[in-house]
Amino acid sequence: MFLRAVVMAASLAATLAGALPAAADTLRTLAESAGIRIGTAANVDALDTDAAYARLLAREFDLLTAENAMKFSVVQPERGRFDFTQADALVEFAEAHAMQVNGHVLVWHQQLPDWLTQGQFSRDELAAILREHIRTLVTRYRGRVASWDVAAEAVDEDGRLRETFWSRGIGPDYLALAFRWTHEADPQAHLRYNDYGGEGGGVKSDGIYDLVAGLRRKGAPIHGVGLQMHASLKDAPRASEVRINMKRLAALGLQTHISEMDVMLSLPASRADLRAQAALYRDMLQACLAVPQCRSFSTWGASDRYSWIPEFFPGRGAALLFDTDLQPKPAYRGIRKVLGASAASARRH
Ligand code: G3I
């Protein structure tokens, strides 16, 4: 409650001081008129310690994905002991600012606790552990978390099912089971498969398509696909191929989401690279807006101040819409311009 009061008071003060763009100009108000959600991955520690960051998220986005707060190792650090501290903080912040929450991620081969990966479990024991994890977490936020990344990154670069802790321990049906268990825990939630490297065309994209088509055929309650879109200026899918991929997924009855976009640059970022980055963000947003079944566009972090990139890619960074001083970059202005044009067009029709 205290955090909510502080953030709302600070936001009001900043608005009155004229430090904020008029409400009509923010990404979330333009996106709402354009008919999609604009989101980002939230850093829960920063939400608590950095009021300016919290204000920025509340002002510009209407969809939050839990960057780490809902991952297996955070939520169930010891077998049977659940810790919802971070997840509760994220959901409460989102509810205080009329934002939707995308729960991330129920079945993934990373950020698993040692008790799980080093335990000796039979197939049935491991299935029971996963089922109880999903049931406990999803039930807690029933009606409060609108969508879940049920599974992520289960397809390898060659398009085949990735061999992971879960596929080895439970078998290839672990994915269909995870979707079914999630749906049982919250029948209203929108359930997504989320992956990288298959946003446009290619072997991995075909592998993801085949995986989700197979899940649909088996009757698994899968409703959408998250196209992560972790890119660089030299390694990005063609927007035309992303549109084609979104349309073939739509033909399966699936919605799509650009779920984790960032565009890493070599540091220090040049003005030319920042302009090229803006063009890439703009092209991918336009691809999403061109396909009615593309329902949300999210970046993996709001500000370069809290991005995973520099830790994982030394010498790279500046990947997001706002810089380390929380100031808008050309990419932000590009996104806002595209949303504004789409919103204006939507108003005319
Ligand atoms: O919380 C611990 C902290 O207690 C400890 O002191 C510290 C030092 O070891 O580590 C902290 O955990 C880190 C965690 O982020 C929270 O900050 C992990 O080491 C670190 O590996 C983890 O990185 C996350 C990464 O996934 C793990 O692969 C990134 O923040 C997160 O942005 C990134 O997100 C993934 C998506 O979930 C799936 N798609 C790809 C995306 C980028 O890899």
PDB file of N, CA, C and O in Angstrom, residues 100-168:
ATOM      1  N   GLN A 100      -2.249  -4.903 -17.226  1.00  0.00           N
ATOM      2  CA  GLN A 100      -2.412  -6.346 -17.303  1.00  0.00           C
ATOM      3  C   GLN A 100      -1.073  -7.003 -16.942  1.00  0.00           C
ATOM      4  O   GLN A 100      -0.014  -6.401 -17.144  1.00  0.00           O
ATOM      5  N   VAL A 101      -1.139  -8.219 -16.418  1.00  0.00           N
ATOM      6  CA  VAL A 101       0.083  -8.959 -16.083  1.00  0.00           C
ATOM      7  C   VAL A 101       0.194 -10.208 -16.948  1.00  0.00           C
ATOM      8  O   VAL A 101      -0.793 -10.943 -17.132  1.00  0.00           O
ATOM      9  N   ASN A 102       1.380 -10.415 -17.503  1.00  0.00           N
ATOM     10  CA  ASN A 102       1.703 -11.676 -18.185  1.00  0.00           C
ATOM     11  C   ASN A 102       2.640 -12.457 -17.270  1.00  0.00           C
ATOM     12  O   ASN A 102       3.753 -12.012 -16.968  1.00  0.00           O
ATOM     13  N   GLY A 103       2.178 -13.594 -16.788  1.00  0.00           N
ATOM     14  CA  GLY A 103       3.006 -14.413 -15.906  1.00  0.00           C
ATOM     15  C   GLY A 103       4.091 -15.114 -16.707  1.00  0.00           C
ATOM     16  O   GLY A 103       3.841 -15.642 -17.789  1.00  0.00           O
ATOM     17  N   HIS A 104       5.315 -15.076 -16.171  1.00  0.00           N
ATOM     18  CA  HIS A 104       6.453 -15.623 -16.932  1.00  0.00           C
ATOM     19  C   HIS A 104       7.342 -16.337 -15.940  1.00  0.00           C
ATOM     20  O   HIS A 104       7.820 -15.673 -14.990  1.00  0.00           O
ATOM     21  N   VAL A 105       7.645 -17.555 -16.015  1.00  0.00           N
ATOM     22  CA  VAL A 105       7.395 -18.562 -17.027  1.00  0.00           C
ATOM     23  C   VAL A 105       7.286 -19.882 -16.265  1.00  0.00           C
ATOM     24  O   VAL A 105       8.083 -20.159 -15.357  1.00  0.00           O
ATOM     25  N   LEU A 106       6.300 -20.679 -16.618  1.00  0.00           N
ATOM     26  CA  LEU A 106       6.004 -21.861 -15.790  1.00  0.00           C
ATOM     27  C   LEU A 106       6.956 -23.027 -16.069  1.00  0.00           C
ATOM     28  O   LEU A 106       7.424 -23.699 -15.142  1.00  0.00           O
ATOM     29  N   VAL A 107       7.239 -23.266 -17.357  1.00  0.00           N
ATOM     30  CA  VAL A 107       8.119 -24.396 -17.699  1.00  0.00           C
ATOM     31  C   VAL A 107       9.255 -23.895 -18.587  1.00  0.00           C
ATOM     32  O   VAL A 107       9.045 -23.505 -19.734  1.00  0.00           O
ATOM     33  N   TRP A 108      10.443 -23.837 -18.051  1.00  0.00           N
ATOM     34  CA  TRP A 108      11.622 -23.333 -18.756  1.00  0.00           C
ATOM     35  C   TRP A 108      12.816 -24.099 -18.214  1.00  0.00           C
ATOM     36  O   TRP A 108      12.806 -24.543 -17.061  1.00  0.00           O
ATOM     37  N   HIS A 109      13.862 -24.232 -19.010  1.00  0.00           N
ATOM     38  CA  HIS A 109      15.000 -25.046 -18.571  1.00  0.00           C
ATOM     39  C   HIS A 109      16.053 -24.213 -17.833  1.00  0.00           C
ATOM     40  O   HIS A 109      17.107 -24.726 -17.476  1.00  0.00           O
ATOM     41  N   GLN A 110      15.763 -22.907 -17.620  1.00  0.00           N
ATOM     42  CA  GLN A 110      16.718 -22.080 -16.880  1.00  0.00           C
ATOM     43  C   GLN A 110      16.098 -21.568 -15.569  1.00  0.00           C
ATOM     44  O   GLN A 110      14.900 -21.627 -15.391  1.00  0.00           O
ATOM     45  N   GLN A 111      16.948 -21.090 -14.675  1.00  0.00           N
ATOM     46  CA  GLN A 111      16.534 -20.548 -13.385  1.00  0.00           C
ATOM     47  C   GLN A 111      15.663 -21.544 -12.607  1.00  0.00           C
ATOM     48  O   GLN A 111      14.614 -21.209 -12.065  1.00  0.00           O
ATOM     49  N   LEU A 112      16.163 -22.789 -12.586  1.00  0.00           N
ATOM     50  CA  LEU A 112      15.524 -23.849 -11.799  1.00  0.00           C
ATOM     51  C   LEU A 112      16.326 -24.020 -10.509  1.00  0.00           C
ATOM     52  O   LEU A 112      17.553 -23.916 -10.530  1.00  0.00           O
ATOM     53  N   PRO A 113      15.688 -24.273  -9.400  1.00  0.00           N
ATOM     54  CA  PRO A 113      16.414 -24.409  -8.119  1.00  0.00           C
ATOM     55  C   PRO A 113      17.193 -25.715  -8.043  1.00  0.00           C
ATOM     56  O   PRO A 113      16.828 -26.707  -8.673  1.00  0.00           O
ATOM     57  N   ASP A 114      18.258 -25.702  -7.245  1.00  0.00           N
ATOM     58  CA  ASP A 114      19.117 -26.892  -7.136  1.00  0.00           C
ATOM     59  C   ASP A 114      18.354 -28.105  -6.610  1.00  0.00           C
ATOM     60  O   ASP A 114      18.590 -29.243  -7.057  1.00  0.00           O
ATOM     61  N   TRP A 115      17.402 -27.866  -5.687  1.00  0.00           N
ATOM     62  CA  TRP A 115      16.690 -29.039  -5.110  1.00  0.00           C
ATOM     63  C   TRP A 115      15.971 -29.820  -6.209  1.00  0.00           C
ATOM     64  O   TRP A 115      15.778 -31.029  -6.112  1.00  0.00           O
ATOM     65  N   LEU A 116      15.621 -29.081  -7.276  1.00  0.00           N
ATOM     66  CA  LEU A 116      14.903 -29.733  -8.386  1.00  0.00           C
ATOM     67  C   LEU A 116      15.882 -30.396  -9.349  1.00  0.00           C
ATOM     68  O   LEU A 116      15.774 -31.591  -9.652  1.00  0.00           O
ATOM     69  N   THR A 117      16.875 -29.635  -9.774  1.00  0.00           N
ATOM     70  CA  THR A 117      17.772 -30.168 -10.816  1.00  0.00           C
ATOM     71  C   THR A 117      18.746 -31.221 -10.274  1.00  0.00           C
ATOM     72  O   THR A 117      19.231 -32.057 -11.030  1.00  0.00           O
ATOM     73  N   GLN A 118      18.992 -31.151  -8.967  1.00  0.00           N
ATOM     74  CA  GLN A 118      19.927 -32.137  -8.392  1.00  0.00           C
ATOM     75  C   GLN A 118      19.209 -33.278  -7.673  1.00  0.00           C
ATOM     76  O   GLN A 118      19.829 -34.176  -7.116  1.00  0.00           O
ATOM     77  N   GLY A 119      17.865 -33.213  -7.681  1.00  0.00           N
ATOM     78  CA  GLY A 119      17.106 -34.285  -7.026  1.00  0.00           C
ATOM     79  C   GLY A 119      17.030 -35.515  -7.927  1.00  0.00           C
ATOM     80  O   GLY A 119      17.262 -35.426  -9.140  1.00  0.00           O
ATOM     81  N   GLN A 120      16.720 -36.638  -7.322  1.00  0.00           N
ATOM     82  CA  GLN A 120      16.549 -37.880  -8.102  1.00  0.00           C
ATOM     83  C   GLN A 120      15.054 -38.201  -8.106  1.00  0.00           C
ATOM     84  O   GLN A 120      14.521 -38.726  -7.140  1.00  0.00           O
ATOM     85  N   PHE A 121      14.366 -37.799  -9.165  1.00  0.00           N
ATOM     86  CA  PHE A 121      12.904 -37.965  -9.200  1.00  0.00           C
ATOM     87  C   PHE A 121      12.508 -38.914 -10.326  1.00  0.00           C
ATOM     88  O   PHE A 121      13.065 -38.851 -11.425  1.00  0.00           O
ATOM     89  N   SER A 122      11.534 -39.740 -10.046  1.00  0.00           N
ATOM     90  CA  SER A 122      10.957 -40.566 -11.123  1.00  0.00           C
ATOM     91  C   SER A 122      10.144 -39.660 -12.031  1.00  0.00           C
ATOM     92  O   SER A 122       9.862 -38.507 -11.697  1.00  0.00           O
ATOM     93  N   ARG A 123       9.756 -40.226 -13.172  1.00  0.00           N
ATOM     94  CA  ARG A 123       8.942 -39.442 -14.106  1.00  0.00           C
ATOM     95  C   ARG A 123       7.663 -38.978 -13.438  1.00  0.00           C
ATOM     96  O   ARG A 123       7.301 -37.804 -13.529  1.00  0.00           O
ATOM     97  N   ASP A 124       6.996 -39.852 -12.700  1.00  0.00           N
ATOM     98  CA  ASP A 124       5.734 -39.487 -12.051  1.00  0.00           C
ATOM     99  C   ASP A 124       5.956 -38.463 -10.935  1.00  0.00           C
ATOM    100  O   ASP A 124       5.155 -37.536 -10.750  1.00  0.00           O
ATOM    101  N   GLU A 125       7.069 -38.598 -10.204  1.00  0.00           N
ATOM    102  CA  GLU A 125       7.363 -37.629  -9.125  1.00  0.00           C
ATOM    103  C   GLU A 125       7.596 -36.249  -9.731  1.00  0.00           C
ATOM    104  O   GLU A 125       7.084 -35.240  -9.233  1.00  0.00           O
ATOM    105  N   LEU A 126       8.358 -36.192 -10.822  1.00  0.00           N
ATOM    106  CA  LEU A 126       8.668 -34.898 -11.441  1.00  0.00           C
ATOM    107  C   LEU A 126       7.402 -34.271 -12.027  1.00  0.00           C
ATOM    108  O   LEU A 126       7.172 -33.061 -11.900  1.00  0.00           O
ATOM    109  N   ALA A 127       6.566 -35.108 -12.639  1.00  0.00           N
ATOM    110  CA  ALA A 127       5.295 -34.587 -13.172  1.00  0.00           C
ATOM    111  C   ALA A 127       4.440 -34.024 -12.035  1.00  0.00           C
ATOM    112  O   ALA A 127       3.847 -32.936 -12.152  1.00  0.00           O
ATOM    113  N   ALA A 128       4.425 -34.709 -10.909  1.00  0.00           N
ATOM    114  CA  ALA A 128       3.623 -34.245  -9.762  1.00  0.00           C
ATOM    115  C   ALA A 128       4.190 -32.922  -9.221  1.00  0.00           C
ATOM    116  O   ALA A 128       3.426 -32.010  -8.864  1.00  0.00           O
ATOM    117  N   ILE A 129       5.524 -32.797  -9.203  1.00  0.00           N
ATOM    118  CA  ILE A 129       6.149 -31.550  -8.725  1.00  0.00           C
ATOM    119  C   ILE A 129       5.769 -30.384  -9.642  1.00  0.00           C
ATOM    120  O   ILE A 129       5.368 -29.305  -9.199  1.00  0.00           O
ATOM    121  N   LEU A 130       5.869 -30.622 -10.957  1.00  0.00           N
ATOM    122  CA  LEU A 130       5.544 -29.552 -11.910  1.00  0.00           C
ATOM    123  C   LEU A 130       4.061 -29.192 -11.824  1.00  0.00           C
ATOM    124  O   LEU A 130       3.685 -28.020 -11.811  1.00  0.00           O
ATOM    125  N   ARG A 131       3.223 -30.218 -11.728  1.00  0.00           N
ATOM    126  CA  ARG A 131       1.776 -29.961 -11.664  1.00  0.00           C
ATOM    127  C   ARG A 131       1.437 -29.129 -10.427  1.00  0.00           C
ATOM    128  O   ARG A 131       0.683 -28.149 -10.508  1.00  0.00           O
ATOM    129  N   GLU A 132       2.059 -29.459  -9.281  1.00  0.00           N
ATOM    130  CA  GLU A 132       1.775 -28.739  -8.029  1.00  0.00           C
ATOM    131  C   GLU A 132       2.338 -27.324  -8.098  1.00  0.00           C
ATOM    132  O   GLU A 132       1.707 -26.362  -7.626  1.00  0.00           O
ATOM    133  N   HIS A 133       3.496 -27.161  -8.742  1.00  0.00           N
ATOM    134  CA  HIS A 133       4.075 -25.814  -8.900  1.00  0.00           C
ATOM    135  C   HIS A 133       3.126 -24.930  -9.706  1.00  0.00           C
ATOM    136  O   HIS A 133       2.796 -23.802  -9.301  1.00  0.00           O
ATOM    137  N   ILE A 134       2.685 -25.455 -10.831  1.00  0.00           N
ATOM    138  CA  ILE A 134       1.777 -24.700 -11.707  1.00  0.00           C
ATOM    139  C   ILE A 134       0.463 -24.415 -10.981  1.00  0.00           C
ATOM    140  O   ILE A 134      -0.016 -23.274 -10.951  1.00  0.00           O
ATOM    141  N   ARG A 135      -0.100 -25.456 -10.342  1.00  0.00           N
ATOM    142  CA  ARG A 135      -1.399 -25.265  -9.694  1.00  0.00           C
ATOM    143  C   ARG A 135      -1.310 -24.201  -8.605  1.00  0.00           C
ATOM    144  O   ARG A 135      -2.136 -23.298  -8.512  1.00  0.00           O
ATOM    145  N   THR A 136      -0.251 -24.247  -7.786  1.00  0.00           N
ATOM    146  CA  THR A 136      -0.104 -23.314  -6.665  1.00  0.00           C
ATOM    147  C   THR A 136       0.075 -21.879  -7.161  1.00  0.00           C
ATOM    148  O   THR A 136      -0.584 -20.948  -6.699  1.00  0.00           O
ATOM    149  N   LEU A 137       0.954 -21.703  -8.135  1.00  0.00           N
ATOM    150  CA  LEU A 137       1.265 -20.348  -8.626  1.00  0.00           C
ATOM    151  C   LEU A 137       0.087 -19.772  -9.409  1.00  0.00           C
ATOM    152  O   LEU A 137      -0.336 -18.633  -9.181  1.00  0.00           O
ATOM    153  N   VAL A 138      -0.457 -20.543 -10.333  1.00  0.00           N
ATOM    154  CA  VAL A 138      -1.518 -19.994 -11.199  1.00  0.00           C
ATOM    155  C   VAL A 138      -2.802 -19.759 -10.405  1.00  0.00           C
ATOM    156  O   VAL A 138      -3.485 -18.741 -10.576  1.00  0.00           O
ATOM    157  N   THR A 139      -3.126 -20.670  -9.488  1.00  0.00           N
ATOM    158  CA  THR A 139      -4.332 -20.491  -8.677  1.00  0.00           C
ATOM    159  C   THR A 139      -4.254 -19.221  -7.836  1.00  0.00           C
ATOM    160  O   THR A 139      -5.225 -18.472  -7.700  1.00  0.00           O
ATOM    161  N   ARG A 140      -3.049 -18.937  -7.307  1.00  0.00           N
ATOM    162  CA  ARG A 140      -2.900 -17.740  -6.466  1.00  0.00           C
ATOM    163  C   ARG A 140      -3.296 -16.466  -7.207  1.00  0.00           C
ATOM    164  O   ARG A 140      -3.830 -15.531  -6.633  1.00  0.00           O
ATOM    165  N   TYR A 141      -3.009 -16.438  -8.498  1.00  0.00           N
ATOM    166  CA  TYR A 141      -3.266 -15.208  -9.266  1.00  0.00           C
ATOM    167  C   TYR A 141      -4.422 -15.361 -10.243  1.00  0.00           C
ATOM    168  O   TYR A 141      -4.531 -14.590 -11.198  1.00  0.00           O
ATOM    169  N   ARG A 142      -5.273 -16.361  -9.967  1.00  0.00           N
ATOM    170  CA  ARG A 142      -6.432 -16.539 -10.842  1.00  0.00           C
ATOM    171  C   ARG A 142      -7.246 -15.251 -10.919  1.00  0.00           C
ATOM    172  O   ARG A 142      -7.546 -14.621  -9.924  1.00  0.00           O
ATOM    173  N   GLY A 143      -7.527 -14.820 -12.169  1.00  0.00           N
ATOM    174  CA  GLY A 143      -8.297 -13.592 -12.367  1.00  0.00           C
ATOM    175  C   GLY A 143      -7.470 -12.331 -12.228  1.00  0.00           C
ATOM    176  O   GLY A 143      -7.954 -11.223 -12.486  1.00  0.00           O
ATOM    177  N   ARG A 144      -6.199 -12.456 -11.823  1.00  0.00           N
ATOM    178  CA  ARG A 144      -5.353 -11.258 -11.642  1.00  0.00           C
ATOM    179  C   ARG A 144      -4.202 -11.243 -12.644  1.00  0.00           C
ATOM    180  O   ARG A 144      -3.667 -10.194 -12.962  1.00  0.00           O
ATOM    181  N   VAL A 145      -3.813 -12.426 -13.129  1.00  0.00           N
ATOM    182  CA  VAL A 145      -2.788 -12.550 -14.182  1.00  0.00           C
ATOM    183  C   VAL A 145      -3.518 -12.985 -15.449  1.00  0.00           C
ATOM    184  O   VAL A 145      -4.096 -14.073 -15.507  1.00  0.00           O
ATOM    185  N   ALA A 146      -3.537 -12.100 -16.447  1.00  0.00           N
ATOM    186  CA  ALA A 146      -4.401 -12.327 -17.617  1.00  0.00           C
ATOM    187  C   ALA A 146      -3.839 -13.383 -18.557  1.00  0.00           C
ATOM    188  O   ALA A 146      -4.589 -14.048 -19.279  1.00  0.00           O
ATOM    189  N   SER A 147      -2.501 -13.530 -18.576  1.00  0.00           N
ATOM    190  CA  SER A 147      -1.896 -14.504 -19.499  1.00  0.00           C
ATOM    191  C   SER A 147      -0.665 -15.117 -18.853  1.00  0.00           C
ATOM    192  O   SER A 147      -0.088 -14.534 -17.910  1.00  0.00           O
ATOM    193  N   TRP A 148      -0.308 -16.281 -19.334  1.00  0.00           N
ATOM    194  CA  TRP A 148       0.885 -16.974 -18.830  1.00  0.00           C
ATOM    195  C   TRP A 148       1.755 -17.427 -19.992  1.00  0.00           C
ATOM    196  O   TRP A 148       1.235 -17.954 -20.989  1.00  0.00           O
ATOM    197  N   ASP A 149       3.056 -17.191 -19.869  1.00  0.00           N
ATOM    198  CA  ASP A 149       4.020 -17.917 -20.696  1.00  0.00           C
ATOM    199  C   ASP A 149       4.133 -19.286 -20.041  1.00  0.00           C
ATOM    200  O   ASP A 149       4.888 -19.463 -19.092  1.00  0.00           O
ATOM    201  N   VAL A 150       3.337 -20.224 -20.542  1.00  0.00           N
ATOM    202  CA  VAL A 150       3.322 -21.552 -19.929  1.00  0.00           C
ATOM    203  C   VAL A 150       4.667 -22.235 -20.136  1.00  0.00           C
ATOM    204  O   VAL A 150       5.251 -22.814 -19.236  1.00  0.00           O
ATOM    205  N   ALA A 151       5.175 -22.114 -21.371  1.00  0.00           N
ATOM    206  CA  ALA A 151       6.460 -22.753 -21.692  1.00  0.00           C
ATOM    207  C   ALA A 151       7.274 -21.819 -22.573  1.00  0.00           C
ATOM    208  O   ALA A 151       6.713 -20.999 -23.310  1.00  0.00           O
ATOM    209  N   ALA A 152       8.588 -21.958 -22.462  1.00  0.00           N
ATOM    210  CA  ALA A 152       9.480 -21.101 -23.256  1.00  0.00           C
ATOM    211  C   ALA A 152      10.662 -21.916 -23.767  1.00  0.00           C
ATOM    212  O   ALA A 152      11.148 -22.836 -23.107  1.00  0.00           O
ATOM    213  N   GLU A 153      11.055 -21.587 -24.992  1.00  0.00           N
ATOM    214  CA  GLU A 153      12.333 -22.022 -25.553  1.00  0.00           C
ATOM    215  C   GLU A 153      12.507 -23.541 -25.550  1.00  0.00           C
ATOM    216  O   GLU A 153      13.572 -24.068 -25.250  1.00  0.00           O
ATOM    217  N   ALA A 154      11.413 -24.212 -25.922  1.00  0.00           N
ATOM    218  CA  ALA A 154      11.436 -25.689 -25.955  1.00  0.00           C
ATOM    219  C   ALA A 154      11.848 -26.233 -27.313  1.00  0.00           C
ATOM    220  O   ALA A 154      11.913 -27.452 -27.501  1.00  0.00           O
ATOM    221  N   VAL A 155      12.124 -25.331 -28.279  1.00  0.00           N
ATOM    222  CA  VAL A 155      12.516 -25.750 -29.630  1.00  0.00           C
ATOM    223  C   VAL A 155      13.974 -25.352 -29.861  1.00  0.00           C
ATOM    224  O   VAL A 155      14.380 -24.238 -29.548  1.00  0.00           O
ATOM    225  N   ASP A 156      14.729 -26.280 -30.407  1.00  0.00           N
ATOM    226  CA  ASP A 156      16.161 -26.046 -30.609  1.00  0.00           C
ATOM    227  C   ASP A 156      16.416 -25.302 -31.921  1.00  0.00           C
ATOM    228  O   ASP A 156      15.504 -25.135 -32.744  1.00  0.00           O
ATOM    229  N   GLU A 157      17.655 -24.920 -32.160  1.00  0.00           N
ATOM    230  CA  GLU A 157      17.981 -24.144 -33.372  1.00  0.00           C
ATOM    231  C   GLU A 157      17.693 -24.961 -34.625  1.00  0.00           C
ATOM    232  O   GLU A 157      17.468 -24.391 -35.687  1.00  0.00           O
ATOM    233  N   ASP A 158      17.713 -26.296 -34.520  1.00  0.00           N
ATOM    234  CA  ASP A 158      17.458 -27.142 -35.712  1.00  0.00           C
ATOM    235  C   ASP A 158      15.970 -27.431 -35.895  1.00  0.00           C
ATOM    236  O   ASP A 158      15.568 -28.228 -36.727  1.00  0.00           O
ATOM    237  N   GLY A 159      15.136 -26.795 -35.056  1.00  0.00           N
ATOM    238  CA  GLY A 159      13.684 -26.953 -35.221  1.00  0.00           C
ATOM    239  C   GLY A 159      13.097 -28.125 -34.474  1.00  0.00           C
ATOM    240  O   GLY A 159      11.880 -28.318 -34.457  1.00  0.00           O
ATOM    241  N   ARG A 160      13.982 -28.935 -33.833  1.00  0.00           N
ATOM    242  CA  ARG A 160      13.451 -30.091 -33.100  1.00  0.00           C
ATOM    243  C   ARG A 160      13.230 -29.741 -31.631  1.00  0.00           C
ATOM    244  O   ARG A 160      13.741 -28.715 -31.161  1.00  0.00           O
ATOM    245  N   LEU A 161      12.493 -30.591 -30.930  1.00  0.00           N
ATOM    246  CA  LEU A 161      12.235 -30.349 -29.516  1.00  0.00           C
ATOM    247  C   LEU A 161      13.570 -30.324 -28.775  1.00  0.00           C
ATOM    248  O   LEU A 161      14.399 -31.229 -28.924  1.00  0.00           O
ATOM    249  N   ARG A 162      13.782 -29.234 -28.015  1.00  0.00           N
ATOM    250  CA  ARG A 162      15.039 -29.112 -27.267  1.00  0.00           C
ATOM    251  C   ARG A 162      15.071 -30.153 -26.156  1.00  0.00           C
ATOM    252  O   ARG A 162      14.072 -30.418 -25.494  1.00  0.00           O
ATOM    253  N   GLU A 163      16.224 -30.807 -25.985  1.00  0.00           N
ATOM    254  CA  GLU A 163      16.352 -31.754 -24.876  1.00  0.00           C
ATOM    255  C   GLU A 163      16.670 -30.951 -23.604  1.00  0.00           C
ATOM    256  O   GLU A 163      17.673 -30.247 -23.524  1.00  0.00           O
ATOM    257  N   THR A 164      15.762 -31.007 -22.645  1.00  0.00           N
ATOM    258  CA  THR A 164      15.922 -30.215 -21.435  1.00  0.00           C
ATOM    259  C   THR A 164      15.678 -31.094 -20.205  1.00  0.00           C
ATOM    260  O   THR A 164      15.254 -32.238 -20.303  1.00  0.00           O
ATOM    261  N   PHE A 165      15.890 -30.478 -19.060  1.00  0.00           N
ATOM    262  CA  PHE A 165      15.589 -31.135 -17.780  1.00  0.00           C
ATOM    263  C   PHE A 165      14.168 -31.690 -17.801  1.00  0.00           C
ATOM    264  O   PHE A 165      13.912 -32.821 -17.356  1.00  0.00           O
ATOM    265  N   TRP A 166      13.249 -30.945 -18.352  1.00  0.00           N
ATOM    266  CA  TRP A 166      11.833 -31.359 -18.325  1.00  0.00           C
ATOM    267  C   TRP A 166      11.545 -32.447 -19.346  1.00  0.00           C
ATOM    268  O   TRP A 166      10.824 -33.408 -19.058  1.00  0.00           O
ATOM    269  N   SER A 167      12.109 -32.303 -20.560  1.00  0.00           N
ATOM    270  CA  SER A 167      11.819 -33.337 -21.575  1.00  0.00           C
ATOM    271  C   SER A 167      12.456 -34.659 -21.178  1.00  0.00           C
ATOM    272  O   SER A 167      11.861 -35.735 -21.348  1.00  0.00           O
ATOM    273  N   ARG A 168      13.645 -34.576 -20.575  1.00  0.00           N
ATOM    274  CA  ARG A 168      14.303 -35.803 -20.124  1.00  0.00           C
ATOM    275  C   ARG A 168      13.558 -36.412 -18.934  1.00  0.00           C
ATOM    276  O   ARG A 168      13.346 -37.617 -18.850  1.00  0.00           O
TER     277      ARG A 168
END
